[in-house]
Short mmCIF file of N, CA and C in Angstrom, two decimals:
data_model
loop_
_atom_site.label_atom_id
_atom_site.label_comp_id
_atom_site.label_asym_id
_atom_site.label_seq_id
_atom_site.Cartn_x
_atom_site.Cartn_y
_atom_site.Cartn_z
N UNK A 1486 27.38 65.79 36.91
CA UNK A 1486 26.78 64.46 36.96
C UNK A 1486 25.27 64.62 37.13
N UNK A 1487 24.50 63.99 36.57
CA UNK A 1487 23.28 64.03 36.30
C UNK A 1487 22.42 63.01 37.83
N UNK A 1488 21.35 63.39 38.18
CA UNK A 1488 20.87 62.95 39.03
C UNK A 1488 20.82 61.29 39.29
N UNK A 1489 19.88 61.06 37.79
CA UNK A 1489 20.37 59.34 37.69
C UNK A 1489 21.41 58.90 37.71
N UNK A 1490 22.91 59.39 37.01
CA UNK A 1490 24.15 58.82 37.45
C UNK A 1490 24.55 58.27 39.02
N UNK A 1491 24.09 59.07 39.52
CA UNK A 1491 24.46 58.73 41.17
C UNK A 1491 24.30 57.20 41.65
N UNK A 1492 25.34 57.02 41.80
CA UNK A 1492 25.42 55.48 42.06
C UNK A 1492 24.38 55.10 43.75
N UNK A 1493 24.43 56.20 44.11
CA UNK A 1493 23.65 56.45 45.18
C UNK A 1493 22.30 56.03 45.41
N UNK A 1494 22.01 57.20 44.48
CA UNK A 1494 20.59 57.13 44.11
C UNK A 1494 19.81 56.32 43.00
N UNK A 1495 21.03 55.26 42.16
CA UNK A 1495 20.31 54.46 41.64
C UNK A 1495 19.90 52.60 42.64
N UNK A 1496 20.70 53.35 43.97
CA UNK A 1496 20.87 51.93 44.89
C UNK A 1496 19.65 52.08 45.40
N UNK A 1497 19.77 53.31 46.21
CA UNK A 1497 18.27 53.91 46.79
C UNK A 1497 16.82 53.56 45.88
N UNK A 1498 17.16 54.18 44.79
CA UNK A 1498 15.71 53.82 44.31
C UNK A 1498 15.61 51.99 43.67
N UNK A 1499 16.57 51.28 43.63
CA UNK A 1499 16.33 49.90 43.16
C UNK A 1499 15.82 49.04 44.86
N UNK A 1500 16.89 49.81 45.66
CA UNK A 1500 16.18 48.58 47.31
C UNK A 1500 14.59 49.70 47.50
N UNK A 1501 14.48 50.67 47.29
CA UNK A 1501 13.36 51.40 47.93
C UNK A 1501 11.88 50.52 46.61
N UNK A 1502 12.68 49.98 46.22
CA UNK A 1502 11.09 48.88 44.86
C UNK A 1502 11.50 47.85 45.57
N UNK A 1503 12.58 47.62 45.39
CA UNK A 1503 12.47 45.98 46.07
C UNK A 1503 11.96 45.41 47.05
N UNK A 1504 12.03 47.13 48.54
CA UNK A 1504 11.36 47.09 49.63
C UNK A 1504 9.82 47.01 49.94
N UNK A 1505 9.58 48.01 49.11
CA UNK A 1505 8.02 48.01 48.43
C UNK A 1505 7.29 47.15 47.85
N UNK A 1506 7.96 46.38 46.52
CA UNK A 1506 7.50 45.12 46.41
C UNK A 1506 7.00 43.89 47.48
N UNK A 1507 8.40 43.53 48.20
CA UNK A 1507 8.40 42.99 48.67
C UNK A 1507 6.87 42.47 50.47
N UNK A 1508 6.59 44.38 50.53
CA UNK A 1508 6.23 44.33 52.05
C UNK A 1508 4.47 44.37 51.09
N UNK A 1509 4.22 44.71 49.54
CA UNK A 1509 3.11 44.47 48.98
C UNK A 1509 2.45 42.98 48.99
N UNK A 1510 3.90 42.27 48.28
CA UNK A 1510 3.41 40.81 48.58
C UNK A 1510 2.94 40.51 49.66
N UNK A 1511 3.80 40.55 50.61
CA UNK A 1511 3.39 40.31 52.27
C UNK A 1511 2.29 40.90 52.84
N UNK A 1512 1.59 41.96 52.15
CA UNK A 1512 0.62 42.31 52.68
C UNK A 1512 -0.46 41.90 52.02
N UNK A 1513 -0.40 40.90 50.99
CA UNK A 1513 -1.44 40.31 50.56
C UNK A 1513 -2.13 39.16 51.43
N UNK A 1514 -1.00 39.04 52.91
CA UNK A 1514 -1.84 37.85 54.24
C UNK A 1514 -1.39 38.82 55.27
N UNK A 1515 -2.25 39.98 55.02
CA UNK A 1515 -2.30 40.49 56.38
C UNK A 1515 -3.69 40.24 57.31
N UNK A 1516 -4.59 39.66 56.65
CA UNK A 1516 -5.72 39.23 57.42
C UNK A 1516 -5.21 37.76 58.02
N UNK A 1517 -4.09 37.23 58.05
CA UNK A 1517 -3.93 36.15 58.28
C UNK A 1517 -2.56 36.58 59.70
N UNK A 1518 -2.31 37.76 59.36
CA UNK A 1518 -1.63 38.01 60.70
C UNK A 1518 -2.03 38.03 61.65
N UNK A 1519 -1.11 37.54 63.58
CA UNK A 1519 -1.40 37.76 64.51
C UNK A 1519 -1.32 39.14 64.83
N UNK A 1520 -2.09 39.59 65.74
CA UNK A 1520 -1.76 41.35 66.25
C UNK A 1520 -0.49 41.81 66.14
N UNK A 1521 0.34 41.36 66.50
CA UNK A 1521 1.71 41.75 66.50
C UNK A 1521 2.50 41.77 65.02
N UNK A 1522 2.14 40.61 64.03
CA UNK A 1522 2.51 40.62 63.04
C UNK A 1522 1.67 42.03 62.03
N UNK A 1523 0.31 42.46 62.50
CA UNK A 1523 0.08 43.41 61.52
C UNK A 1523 0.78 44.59 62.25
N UNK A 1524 1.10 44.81 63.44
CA UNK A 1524 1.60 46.06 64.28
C UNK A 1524 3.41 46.22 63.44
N UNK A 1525 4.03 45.20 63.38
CA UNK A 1525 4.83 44.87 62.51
C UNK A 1525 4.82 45.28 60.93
N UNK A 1526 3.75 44.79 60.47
CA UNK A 1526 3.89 45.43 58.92
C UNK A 1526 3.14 46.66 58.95
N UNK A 1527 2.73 47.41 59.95
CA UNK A 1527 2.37 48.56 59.84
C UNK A 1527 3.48 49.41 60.27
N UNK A 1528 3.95 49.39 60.79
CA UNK A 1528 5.35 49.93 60.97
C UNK A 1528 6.44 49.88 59.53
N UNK A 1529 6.48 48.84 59.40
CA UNK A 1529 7.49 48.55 57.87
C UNK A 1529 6.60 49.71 57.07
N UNK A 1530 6.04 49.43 56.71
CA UNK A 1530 4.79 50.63 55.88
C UNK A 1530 5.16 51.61 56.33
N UNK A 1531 5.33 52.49 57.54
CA UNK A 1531 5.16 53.50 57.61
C UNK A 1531 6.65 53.86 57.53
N UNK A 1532 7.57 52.99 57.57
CA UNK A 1532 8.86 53.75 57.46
C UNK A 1532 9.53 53.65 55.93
N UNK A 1533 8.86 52.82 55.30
CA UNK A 1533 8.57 52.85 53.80
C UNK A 1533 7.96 54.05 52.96
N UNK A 1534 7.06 54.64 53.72
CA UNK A 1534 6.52 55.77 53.08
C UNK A 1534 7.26 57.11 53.42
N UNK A 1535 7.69 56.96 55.15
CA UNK A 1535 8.84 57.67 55.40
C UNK A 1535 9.98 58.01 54.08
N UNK A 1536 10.60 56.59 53.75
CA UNK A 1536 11.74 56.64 52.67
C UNK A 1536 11.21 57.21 51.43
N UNK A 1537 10.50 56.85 50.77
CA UNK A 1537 9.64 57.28 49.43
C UNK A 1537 9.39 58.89 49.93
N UNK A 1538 8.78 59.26 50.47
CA UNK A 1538 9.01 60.59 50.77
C UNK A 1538 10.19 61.51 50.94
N UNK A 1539 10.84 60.88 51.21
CA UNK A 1539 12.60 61.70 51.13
C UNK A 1539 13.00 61.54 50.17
N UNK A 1540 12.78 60.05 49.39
CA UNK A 1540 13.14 60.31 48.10
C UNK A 1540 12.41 61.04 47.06
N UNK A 1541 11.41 60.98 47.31
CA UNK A 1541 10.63 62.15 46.05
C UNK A 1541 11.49 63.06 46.49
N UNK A 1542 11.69 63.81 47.88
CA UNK A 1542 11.98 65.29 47.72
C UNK A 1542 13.24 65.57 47.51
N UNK A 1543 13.98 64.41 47.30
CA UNK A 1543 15.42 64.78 46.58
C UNK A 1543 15.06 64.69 45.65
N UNK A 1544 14.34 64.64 44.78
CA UNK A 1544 13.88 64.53 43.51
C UNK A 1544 13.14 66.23 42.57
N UNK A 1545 12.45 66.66 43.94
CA UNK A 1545 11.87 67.86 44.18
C UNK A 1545 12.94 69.07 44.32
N UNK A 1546 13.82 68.31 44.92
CA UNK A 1546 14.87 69.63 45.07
C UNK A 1546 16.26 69.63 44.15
N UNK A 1547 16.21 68.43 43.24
CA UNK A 1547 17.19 68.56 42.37
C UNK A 1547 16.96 69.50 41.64
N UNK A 1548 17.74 69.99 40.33
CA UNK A 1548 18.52 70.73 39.93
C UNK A 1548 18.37 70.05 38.36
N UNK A 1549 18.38 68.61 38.32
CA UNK A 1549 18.65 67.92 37.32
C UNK A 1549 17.67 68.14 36.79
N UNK A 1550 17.63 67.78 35.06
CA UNK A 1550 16.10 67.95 34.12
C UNK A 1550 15.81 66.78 34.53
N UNK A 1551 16.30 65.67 34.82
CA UNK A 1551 15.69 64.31 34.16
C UNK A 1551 14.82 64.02 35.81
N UNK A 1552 15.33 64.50 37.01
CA UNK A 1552 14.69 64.79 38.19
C UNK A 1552 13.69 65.19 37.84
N UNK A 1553 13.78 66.41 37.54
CA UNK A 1553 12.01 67.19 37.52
C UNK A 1553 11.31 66.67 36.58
N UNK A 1554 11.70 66.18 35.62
CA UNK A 1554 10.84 65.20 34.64
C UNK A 1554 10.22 64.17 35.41
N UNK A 1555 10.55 63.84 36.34
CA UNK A 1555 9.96 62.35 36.95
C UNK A 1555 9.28 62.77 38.07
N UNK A 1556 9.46 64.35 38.59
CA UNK A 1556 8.21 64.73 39.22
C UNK A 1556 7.14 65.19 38.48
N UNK A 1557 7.49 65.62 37.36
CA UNK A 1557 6.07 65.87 36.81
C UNK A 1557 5.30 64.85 36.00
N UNK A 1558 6.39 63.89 35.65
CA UNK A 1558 5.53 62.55 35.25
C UNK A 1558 4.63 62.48 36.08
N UNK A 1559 5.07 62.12 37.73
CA UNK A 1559 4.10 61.20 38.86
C UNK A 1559 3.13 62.56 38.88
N UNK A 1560 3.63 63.61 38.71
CA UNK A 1560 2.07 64.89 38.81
C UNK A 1560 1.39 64.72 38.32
N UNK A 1561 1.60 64.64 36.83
CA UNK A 1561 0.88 64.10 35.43
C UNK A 1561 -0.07 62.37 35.69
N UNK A 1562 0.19 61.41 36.35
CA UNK A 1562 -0.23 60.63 36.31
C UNK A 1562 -0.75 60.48 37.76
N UNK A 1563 -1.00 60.64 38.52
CA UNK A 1563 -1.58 61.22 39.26
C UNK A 1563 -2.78 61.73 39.39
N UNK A 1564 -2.60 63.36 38.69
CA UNK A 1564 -3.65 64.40 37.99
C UNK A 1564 -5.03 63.21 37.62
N UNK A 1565 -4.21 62.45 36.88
CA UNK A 1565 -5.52 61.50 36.16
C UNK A 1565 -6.46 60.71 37.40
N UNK A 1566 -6.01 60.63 38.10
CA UNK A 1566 -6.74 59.87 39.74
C UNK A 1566 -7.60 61.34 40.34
N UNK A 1567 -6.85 62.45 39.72
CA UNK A 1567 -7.74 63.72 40.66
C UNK A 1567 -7.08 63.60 41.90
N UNK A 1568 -5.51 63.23 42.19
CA UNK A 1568 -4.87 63.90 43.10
C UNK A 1568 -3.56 64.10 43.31
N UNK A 1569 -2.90 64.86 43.80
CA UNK A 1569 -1.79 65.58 43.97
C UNK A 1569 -0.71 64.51 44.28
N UNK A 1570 0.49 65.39 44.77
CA UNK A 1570 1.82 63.97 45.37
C UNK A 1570 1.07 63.48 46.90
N UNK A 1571 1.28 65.10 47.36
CA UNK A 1571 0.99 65.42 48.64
C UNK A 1571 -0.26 64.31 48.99
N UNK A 1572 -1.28 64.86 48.53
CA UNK A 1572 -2.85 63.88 48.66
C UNK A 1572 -2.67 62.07 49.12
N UNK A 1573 -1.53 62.04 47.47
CA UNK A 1573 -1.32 60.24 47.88
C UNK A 1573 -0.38 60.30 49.12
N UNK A 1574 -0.17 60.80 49.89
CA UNK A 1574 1.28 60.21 50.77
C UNK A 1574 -0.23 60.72 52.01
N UNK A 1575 -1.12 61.39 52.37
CA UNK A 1575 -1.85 61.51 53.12
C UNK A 1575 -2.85 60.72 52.74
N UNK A 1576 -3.26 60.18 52.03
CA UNK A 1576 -3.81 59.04 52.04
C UNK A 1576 -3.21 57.84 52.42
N UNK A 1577 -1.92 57.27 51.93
CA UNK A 1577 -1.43 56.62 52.41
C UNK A 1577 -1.11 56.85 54.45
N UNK A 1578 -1.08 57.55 54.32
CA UNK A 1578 -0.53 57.83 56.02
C UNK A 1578 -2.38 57.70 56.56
N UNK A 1579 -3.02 58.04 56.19
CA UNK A 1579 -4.83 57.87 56.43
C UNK A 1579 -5.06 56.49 56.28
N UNK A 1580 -4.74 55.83 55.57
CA UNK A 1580 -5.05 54.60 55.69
C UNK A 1580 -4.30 53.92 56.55
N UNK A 1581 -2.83 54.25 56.99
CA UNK A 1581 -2.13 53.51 57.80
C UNK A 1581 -2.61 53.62 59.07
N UNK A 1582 -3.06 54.92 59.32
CA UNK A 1582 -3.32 55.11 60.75
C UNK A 1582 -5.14 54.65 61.05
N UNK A 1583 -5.84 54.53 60.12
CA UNK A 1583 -6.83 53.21 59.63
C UNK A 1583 -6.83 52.00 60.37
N UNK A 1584 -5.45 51.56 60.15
CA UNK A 1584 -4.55 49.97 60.26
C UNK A 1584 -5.29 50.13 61.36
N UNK A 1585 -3.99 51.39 62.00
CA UNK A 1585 -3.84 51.48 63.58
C UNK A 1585 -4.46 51.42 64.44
N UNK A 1586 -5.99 51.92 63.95
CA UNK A 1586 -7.32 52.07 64.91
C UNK A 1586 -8.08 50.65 64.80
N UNK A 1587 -7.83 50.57 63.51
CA UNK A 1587 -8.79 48.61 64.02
C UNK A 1587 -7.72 48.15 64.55
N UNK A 1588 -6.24 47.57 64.85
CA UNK A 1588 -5.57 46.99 65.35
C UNK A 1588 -5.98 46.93 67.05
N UNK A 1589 -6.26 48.25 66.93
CA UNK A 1589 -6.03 48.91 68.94
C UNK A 1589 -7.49 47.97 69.26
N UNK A 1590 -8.22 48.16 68.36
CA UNK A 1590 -9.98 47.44 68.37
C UNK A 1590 -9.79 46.32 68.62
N UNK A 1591 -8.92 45.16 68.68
CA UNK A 1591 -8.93 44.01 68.66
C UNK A 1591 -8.40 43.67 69.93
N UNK A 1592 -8.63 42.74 70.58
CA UNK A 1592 -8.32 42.26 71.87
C UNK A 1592 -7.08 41.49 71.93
#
């Protein structure tokens, strides 16, 4: 059975967009959140990037062609920004912890 077959992993990766979508919209009024509400979607975020990260690396450690095809797509498109997988998920985690330091700044 091929990686995409996995009824598993096609659940995983359809709620892991839907989740993502979803906490993007919402973060389009995060200047409109109370402290607690951005401490809140900074958390969702970070356990979002948590998930996306486990899922790339089942992705990384498959076996399947059509797996490693879709890591080297995101390498490949990527490359064009001038950075790695690794880079974006530390950027992302750099900017979250960003959040974190103006949040603590606020009274």
């Amino acid at each position: 059975m091929g990686f995409f077959d996995s009824e598993i992993v096609q659940q995983e990766a359809k709620q892991l967009f839907e989740d993502y979508q979803a906490l993007i919209k919402l973060g389009n009024n995060y200047g409109k959140f109370d402290r607690e509400g951005k401490k809140l979607f900074i958390e969702q975020m970070e356990a979002m990037m948590d998930r996306y990260r486990i899922f790339m690396k089942r992705f990384e450690l498959s076996e399947d062609f059509m797996a490693q095809m879709t890591v080297e797509q995101l390498k490949t498109q990527l490359d064009q920004f001038g950075i790695t997988p690794q880079q974006m998920f530390d950027q992302m985690n750099f900017t979250l912890q960003r959040m974190k330091a103006e949040l603590e700044k606020q009274p």
